[in-house]
mmCIF file of C-alpha atoms in Angstrom:
data_model
loop_
_atom_site.group_PDB
_atom_site.id
_atom_site.type_symbol
_atom_site.label_atom_id
_atom_site.label_comp_id
_atom_site.label_asym_id
_atom_site.label_seq_id
_atom_site.Cartn_x
_atom_site.Cartn_y
_atom_site.Cartn_z
ATOM 1 C CA MET A 1 -14.719 26.453 -24.751
ATOM 2 C CA ARG A 2 -14.944 23.673 -22.594
ATOM 3 C CA ARG A 3 -13.732 24.532 -19.034
ATOM 4 C CA ARG A 4 -11.962 21.704 -16.677
ATOM 5 C CA THR A 5 -11.593 22.370 -12.164
ATOM 6 C CA LEU A 6 -8.172 20.780 -10.733
ATOM 7 C CA LEU A 7 -10.093 19.131 -7.706
ATOM 8 C CA THR A 8 -7.471 17.978 -4.655
ATOM 9 C CA MET A 9 -8.771 15.135 -3.153
ATOM 10 C CA GLY A 10 -7.148 14.656 0.566
ATOM 11 C CA GLY A 11 -4.218 13.730 -1.888
ATOM 12 C CA CYS A 12 -6.086 11.763 -5.109
ATOM 13 C CA LEU A 13 -5.717 15.198 -7.934
ATOM 14 C CA THR A 14 -8.871 14.532 -10.131
ATOM 15 C CA ALA A 15 -9.815 16.770 -13.668
ATOM 16 C CA ARG A 16 -12.804 17.253 -13.515
ATOM 17 C CA ARG A 17 -15.802 18.774 -17.008
ATOM 18 C CA ILE A 18 -18.037 20.874 -15.048
ATOM 19 C CA ASP A 19 -20.016 20.993 -18.153
ATOM 20 C CA GLU A 20 -20.816 18.346 -18.937
ATOM 21 C CA GLY A 21 -20.433 16.347 -14.896
ATOM 22 C CA THR A 22 -18.049 14.081 -15.586
ATOM 23 C CA SER A 23 -15.063 12.836 -14.017
ATOM 24 C CA CYS A 24 -11.607 11.131 -14.077
ATOM 25 C CA MET A 25 -9.738 9.621 -10.642
ATOM 26 C CA TYR A 26 -13.024 9.272 -9.143
ATOM 27 C CA LEU A 27 -13.501 7.699 -5.536
ATOM 28 C CA ALA A 28 -16.040 8.464 -3.749
ATOM 29 C CA GLY A 29 -18.459 6.031 -2.870
ATOM 30 C CA LYS A 30 -16.437 3.727 -4.172
ATOM 31 C CA LYS A 31 -15.242 0.437 -1.244
ATOM 32 C CA ILE A 32 -11.851 0.404 -1.091
ATOM 33 C CA VAL A 33 -10.068 -2.313 1.375
ATOM 34 C CA ILE A 34 -7.086 -0.984 2.853
ATOM 35 C CA ILE A 35 -4.929 -4.923 5.111
ATOM 36 C CA GLY A 36 -1.901 -2.314 6.531
ATOM 37 C CA GLY A 37 -4.240 0.018 7.036
ATOM 38 C CA SER A 38 -4.048 0.626 11.331
ATOM 39 C CA SER A 39 -0.930 2.664 11.129
ATOM 40 C CA GLY A 40 2.187 4.545 8.879
ATOM 41 C CA ILE A 41 0.793 4.195 5.199
ATOM 42 C CA GLY A 42 -1.161 2.170 5.247
ATOM 43 C CA PHE A 43 -3.612 4.818 7.459
ATOM 44 C CA ALA A 44 -2.282 7.835 5.649
ATOM 45 C CA VAL A 45 -4.268 5.878 2.246
ATOM 46 C CA ALA A 46 -7.736 5.295 4.862
ATOM 47 C CA ARG A 47 -7.634 8.551 5.646
ATOM 48 C CA GLN A 48 -7.061 10.138 1.767
ATOM 49 C CA ALA A 49 -9.244 7.718 1.095
ATOM 50 C CA VAL A 50 -12.088 8.813 3.526
ATOM 51 C CA ALA A 51 -11.139 12.849 3.088
ATOM 52 C CA ALA A 52 -11.697 11.279 -0.920
ATOM 53 C CA GLY A 53 -15.208 9.912 0.036
ATOM 54 C CA ALA A 54 -14.742 7.015 0.038
ATOM 55 C CA HIS A 55 -16.557 3.891 1.906
ATOM 56 C CA VAL A 56 -12.936 1.874 3.813
ATOM 57 C CA VAL A 57 -12.225 -0.904 5.721
ATOM 58 C CA VAL A 58 -8.885 -1.663 7.709
ATOM 59 C CA ALA A 59 -7.547 -5.115 8.083
ATOM 60 C CA SER A 60 -4.462 -5.583 10.328
ATOM 61 C CA SER A 61 -3.318 -8.203 13.035
ATOM 62 C CA ASN A 62 -3.853 -6.258 15.908
ATOM 63 C CA GLN A 63 -7.986 -5.833 16.858
ATOM 64 C CA ASP A 64 -6.559 -2.497 19.267
ATOM 65 C CA ARG A 65 -4.928 -0.687 15.726
ATOM 66 C CA VAL A 66 -7.672 -1.941 13.903
ATOM 67 C CA ASP A 67 -10.342 -0.395 16.906
ATOM 68 C CA ALA A 68 -8.442 2.672 17.407
ATOM 69 C CA ALA A 69 -7.997 3.751 13.198
ATOM 70 C CA THR A 70 -11.074 3.797 12.661
ATOM 71 C CA LYS A 71 -12.519 5.668 15.597
ATOM 72 C CA ARG A 72 -10.474 8.210 13.912
ATOM 73 C CA LEU A 73 -11.502 8.066 11.382
ATOM 74 C CA GLY A 74 -14.508 8.099 11.276
ATOM 75 C CA GLU A 75 -18.065 7.708 9.311
ATOM 76 C CA PRO A 76 -17.860 5.532 6.899
ATOM 77 C CA ALA A 77 -14.822 4.054 8.049
ATOM 78 C CA GLU A 78 -15.140 0.287 9.277
ATOM 79 C CA GLY A 79 -12.299 -1.992 10.056
ATOM 80 C CA ARG A 80 -11.761 -5.921 10.672
ATOM 81 C CA ARG A 81 -8.466 -7.812 12.469
ATOM 82 C CA LEU A 82 -6.627 -10.664 10.366
ATOM 83 C CA ASP A 83 -3.500 -12.493 10.140
ATOM 84 C CA VAL A 84 -2.073 -11.811 7.301
ATOM 85 C CA ALA A 85 0.017 -15.028 7.794
ATOM 86 C CA ASP A 86 -2.634 -17.224 7.847
ATOM 87 C CA GLY A 87 -4.495 -18.084 3.627
ATOM 88 C CA ASP A 88 -7.358 -19.453 5.877
ATOM 89 C CA ALA A 89 -8.358 -16.277 7.229
ATOM 90 C CA ILE A 90 -7.016 -14.202 3.811
ATOM 91 C CA ALA A 91 -9.975 -16.240 2.450
ATOM 92 C CA ALA A 92 -12.388 -15.942 5.040
ATOM 93 C CA PHE A 93 -12.076 -12.261 5.386
ATOM 94 C CA PHE A 94 -13.090 -11.439 1.637
ATOM 95 C CA GLU A 95 -14.686 -13.191 1.109
ATOM 96 C CA GLN A 96 -17.191 -11.560 4.246
ATOM 97 C CA THR A 97 -16.753 -8.179 2.136
ATOM 98 C CA GLY A 98 -17.919 -9.275 0.042
ATOM 99 C CA GLU A 99 -17.437 -6.948 -3.921
ATOM 100 C CA PHE A 100 -15.255 -4.246 -3.993
ATOM 101 C CA ASP A 101 -13.425 -2.245 -5.738
ATOM 102 C CA HIS A 102 -9.842 -1.675 -4.512
ATOM 103 C CA LEU A 103 -7.431 -3.805 -3.171
ATOM 104 C CA VAL A 104 -4.577 -1.396 -1.446
ATOM 105 C CA TYR A 105 -1.636 -3.944 0.357
ATOM 106 C CA THR A 106 0.259 -2.062 2.689
ATOM 107 C CA ALA A 107 1.272 -4.967 5.500
ATOM 108 C CA GLY A 108 4.810 -6.056 7.022
ATOM 109 C CA GLU A 109 6.113 -6.123 9.760
ATOM 110 C CA SER A 110 9.351 -3.942 11.221
ATOM 111 C CA LEU A 111 11.832 -4.158 8.291
ATOM 112 C CA LEU A 112 15.055 -7.389 8.692
ATOM 113 C CA ILE A 113 17.727 -5.774 8.330
ATOM 114 C CA LYS A 114 20.239 -9.114 9.068
ATOM 115 C CA PRO A 115 23.314 -10.188 7.530
ATOM 116 C CA LEU A 116 22.050 -13.098 5.357
ATOM 117 C CA ALA A 117 25.060 -15.640 7.285
ATOM 118 C CA ASP A 118 23.189 -14.223 10.720
ATOM 119 C CA THR A 119 19.831 -15.202 9.268
ATOM 120 C CA THR A 120 17.584 -17.911 10.528
ATOM 121 C CA PRO A 121 15.593 -19.876 8.781
ATOM 122 C CA ARG A 122 11.768 -20.648 10.498
ATOM 123 C CA GLU A 123 12.812 -15.135 10.593
ATOM 124 C CA ALA A 124 13.025 -15.591 7.185
ATOM 125 C CA ARG A 125 9.880 -17.320 6.501
ATOM 126 C CA THR A 126 8.128 -15.301 8.497
ATOM 127 C CA VAL A 127 9.803 -12.417 7.042
ATOM 128 C CA PHE A 128 8.375 -13.787 3.479
ATOM 129 C CA GLU A 129 4.996 -14.913 4.978
ATOM 130 C CA ARG A 130 3.102 -11.363 5.616
ATOM 131 C CA ARG A 131 4.933 -9.500 3.008
ATOM 132 C CA PHE A 132 4.787 -11.179 0.421
ATOM 133 C CA TRP A 133 2.530 -14.499 0.841
ATOM 134 C CA GLY A 134 0.223 -12.667 2.201
ATOM 135 C CA ALA A 135 -0.136 -10.363 -0.499
ATOM 136 C CA PHE A 136 0.160 -13.218 -3.421
ATOM 137 C CA LEU A 137 -3.014 -14.958 -1.900
ATOM 138 C CA SER A 138 -4.781 -11.382 -1.229
ATOM 139 C CA ALA A 139 -4.848 -10.466 -5.082
ATOM 140 C CA LYS A 140 -6.138 -14.202 -5.020
ATOM 141 C CA TYR A 141 -9.093 -14.149 -3.154
ATOM 142 C CA ALA A 142 -10.031 -10.493 -3.927
ATOM 143 C CA ALA A 143 -9.425 -10.266 -7.141
ATOM 144 C CA PRO A 144 -12.327 -12.636 -8.371
ATOM 145 C CA ARG A 145 -14.845 -9.994 -5.533
ATOM 146 C CA LEU A 146 -13.354 -6.571 -7.579
ATOM 147 C CA ARG A 147 -15.647 -4.464 -9.334
ATOM 148 C CA ASP A 148 -15.822 -3.487 -13.030
ATOM 149 C CA GLY A 149 -12.859 -1.265 -13.070
ATOM 150 C CA GLY A 150 -11.911 -2.731 -9.954
ATOM 151 C CA SER A 151 -7.653 -2.521 -8.609
ATOM 152 C CA ILE A 152 -5.445 -3.838 -6.698
ATOM 153 C CA THR A 153 -2.109 -2.024 -4.991
ATOM 154 C CA PHE A 154 0.278 -3.443 -3.628
ATOM 155 C CA SER A 155 3.992 -2.545 -1.673
ATOM 156 C CA SER A 156 6.917 -2.593 -2.351
ATOM 157 C CA GLY A 157 10.908 -0.858 -1.384
ATOM 158 C CA VAL A 158 13.349 1.458 -2.810
ATOM 159 C CA LEU A 159 15.681 -1.864 -1.285
ATOM 160 C CA ALA A 160 13.828 -3.447 -5.182
ATOM 161 C CA THR A 161 15.872 -0.937 -6.183
ATOM 162 C CA ARG A 162 18.887 -0.088 -4.438
ATOM 163 C CA PRO A 163 20.215 -3.261 -1.870
ATOM 164 C CA LEU A 164 22.053 -2.494 0.838
ATOM 165 C CA SER A 165 24.307 -5.017 3.255
ATOM 166 C CA GLY A 166 22.006 -6.674 5.712
ATOM 167 C CA THR A 167 18.729 -5.999 3.462
ATOM 168 C CA ALA A 168 19.484 -9.662 1.191
ATOM 169 C CA LEU A 169 15.484 -11.301 2.356
ATOM 170 C CA THR A 170 13.663 -7.771 2.098
ATOM 171 C CA ALA A 171 15.195 -6.913 -1.140
ATOM 172 C CA GLY A 172 14.193 -10.145 -2.329
ATOM 173 C CA ILE A 173 10.567 -10.018 -1.379
ATOM 174 C CA THR A 174 10.220 -7.196 -2.506
ATOM 175 C CA GLY A 175 11.993 -7.050 -6.579
ATOM 176 C CA GLY A 176 9.102 -10.182 -5.682
ATOM 177 C CA ILE A 177 6.304 -7.939 -4.910
ATOM 178 C CA GLU A 178 6.912 -5.842 -9.096
ATOM 179 C CA ALA A 179 7.549 -8.727 -10.713
ATOM 180 C CA LEU A 180 4.147 -10.862 -8.585
ATOM 181 C CA SER A 181 2.216 -7.439 -10.082
ATOM 182 C CA ARG A 182 3.947 -6.800 -13.412
ATOM 183 C CA ALA A 183 2.775 -10.918 -13.970
ATOM 184 C CA LEU A 184 -0.919 -10.548 -12.180
ATOM 185 C CA ALA A 185 -1.066 -7.184 -14.359
ATOM 186 C CA VAL A 186 -1.439 -8.810 -17.396
ATOM 187 C CA GLU A 187 -3.139 -12.693 -16.361
ATOM 188 C CA LEU A 188 -6.078 -10.816 -14.349
ATOM 189 C CA ALA A 189 -6.531 -7.566 -17.667
ATOM 190 C CA PRO A 190 -8.881 -5.481 -17.201
ATOM 191 C CA LEU A 191 -7.905 -5.474 -13.498
ATOM 192 C CA ARG A 192 -5.938 -2.653 -12.675
ATOM 193 C CA VAL A 193 -1.889 -4.119 -10.571
ATOM 194 C CA ASN A 194 0.420 -1.932 -9.703
ATOM 195 C CA VAL A 195 2.782 -0.926 -7.360
ATOM 196 C CA ILE A 196 4.352 1.813 -5.256
ATOM 197 C CA GLN A 197 8.292 1.855 -4.081
ATOM 198 C CA PRO A 198 7.631 3.415 -0.767
ATOM 199 C CA GLY A 199 11.524 4.767 -0.547
ATOM 200 C CA VAL A 200 12.929 5.844 3.488
ATOM 201 C CA ILE A 201 9.398 7.225 5.041
ATOM 202 C CA ARG A 202 8.481 8.664 8.206
ATOM 203 C CA THR A 203 6.654 5.834 9.889
ATOM 204 C CA GLU A 204 6.156 4.315 13.395
ATOM 205 C CA LEU A 205 7.788 0.931 10.840
ATOM 206 C CA TRP A 206 11.390 2.532 11.807
ATOM 207 C CA ASP A 207 10.933 1.942 15.549
ATOM 208 C CA GLY A 208 11.290 -2.028 15.527
ATOM 209 C CA SER A 209 13.418 -2.369 12.449
ATOM 210 C CA VAL A 210 17.032 0.021 14.490
ATOM 211 C CA PRO A 211 17.668 1.633 16.829
ATOM 212 C CA ASP A 212 17.517 4.682 16.404
ATOM 213 C CA PRO A 213 14.797 5.526 15.092
ATOM 214 C CA GLU A 214 15.918 9.250 14.069
ATOM 215 C CA ALA A 215 19.066 9.244 13.968
ATOM 216 C CA PHE A 216 18.726 6.905 11.156
ATOM 217 C CA LEU A 217 16.035 9.268 9.539
ATOM 218 C CA ARG A 218 17.865 12.100 9.568
ATOM 219 C CA ASP A 219 21.412 10.755 8.075
ATOM 220 C CA ALA A 220 19.103 9.230 5.599
ATOM 221 C CA GLY A 221 17.239 11.839 4.645
ATOM 222 C CA SER A 222 20.981 14.109 4.321
ATOM 223 C CA GLU A 223 21.636 11.884 1.989
ATOM 224 C CA LEU A 224 18.095 12.363 0.062
ATOM 225 C CA LEU A 225 18.465 15.199 -2.883
ATOM 226 C CA THR A 226 14.938 16.204 -0.451
ATOM 227 C CA ARG A 227 17.886 16.186 2.340
ATOM 228 C CA ARG A 228 15.111 14.549 4.033
ATOM 229 C CA VAL A 229 12.474 11.910 4.495
ATOM 230 C CA GLY A 230 9.178 10.489 2.495
ATOM 231 C CA THR A 231 6.179 11.573 4.942
ATOM 232 C CA ALA A 232 2.773 8.872 5.353
ATOM 233 C CA GLU A 233 0.339 11.212 3.914
ATOM 234 C CA GLU A 234 3.853 11.802 0.824
ATOM 235 C CA ALA A 235 3.547 8.160 0.451
ATOM 236 C CA ALA A 236 0.193 7.762 0.428
ATOM 237 C CA ALA A 237 -0.896 10.240 -2.460
ATOM 238 C CA ALA A 238 1.052 7.751 -4.979
ATOM 239 C CA TYR A 239 -1.733 4.874 -3.583
ATOM 240 C CA LEU A 240 -3.869 7.082 -4.459
ATOM 241 C CA PHE A 241 -2.473 8.206 -8.472
ATOM 242 C CA VAL A 242 -3.006 4.868 -8.857
ATOM 243 C CA VAL A 243 -5.435 3.234 -7.721
ATOM 244 C CA ALA A 244 -8.333 6.275 -8.970
ATOM 245 C CA ASN A 245 -6.416 6.209 -12.547
ATOM 246 C CA ALA A 246 -8.150 4.203 -14.771
ATOM 247 C CA TYR A 247 -5.028 4.069 -16.895
ATOM 248 C CA VAL A 248 -1.995 2.928 -15.198
ATOM 249 C CA THR A 249 -1.523 -0.574 -14.754
ATOM 250 C CA GLY A 250 1.294 -2.724 -14.332
ATOM 251 C CA THR A 251 3.474 0.172 -13.095
ATOM 252 C CA THR A 252 5.334 0.323 -10.530
ATOM 253 C CA LEU A 253 6.073 4.064 -8.804
ATOM 254 C CA ALA A 254 8.969 5.304 -6.739
ATOM 255 C CA VAL A 255 7.818 7.960 -3.774
ATOM 256 C CA ASP A 256 12.089 8.177 -2.356
ATOM 257 C CA GLY A 257 12.983 11.469 -2.104
ATOM 258 C CA GLY A 258 15.547 10.701 -5.359
ATOM 259 C CA ALA A 259 16.920 8.064 -3.598
ATOM 260 C CA ALA A 260 17.791 5.744 -6.980
ATOM 261 C CA LEU A 261 19.530 8.543 -8.413
ATOM 262 C CA VAL A 262 22.454 9.489 -5.119
#
């Protein structure tokens, strides 16, 4: 009888046929670029990918955070500064990166929670530039450099399906990212394109988004089916699942503690 062993590598579940020496959902030796990988969910993705044996390139707009992240990750991680609001910088970044296997896009500033009437055009454009336009251009310049079997994984958010008052801009952008992903999955096939839709995850993102982050996270968690908010590590495991599973594309995977049901 053929024996199979399940291995957990940094949150990535790998099924390996011991007698054949083959594996699926395999990340070891792969080169993964994580834009937004210096903090929060992106850093958790990088940490788990390194634990799975991947070579990781983390990119962020803040050089100090990039340096700190690569130091924490250790070998074989590398880091580079990238302003995702600068289209020319994105093009140059991928030209310098060369060929690689997977792109994960988690970049984004603090969420803009503000009534439509009070949101200025400049504020709206700034958020759009980083969260949608940066993702679009990253896909554009990354796609020609992705190796066979490669993938792109975007980030949206639960507001795409469960918007709250004051979140029209963020809900619109995250919903747009999900539509973009489906369209690119068709256009770029067999390259795979997916989206992770996090719910409320405990990261530093909330520090600049709400007045009292701890109270917000506590209250938000009490309303979920899980009775708590998620962790960056739990969200990261979902990213690595779609990165590693060669049969998943055009999918939006929610990691939201049951937010869609309450």
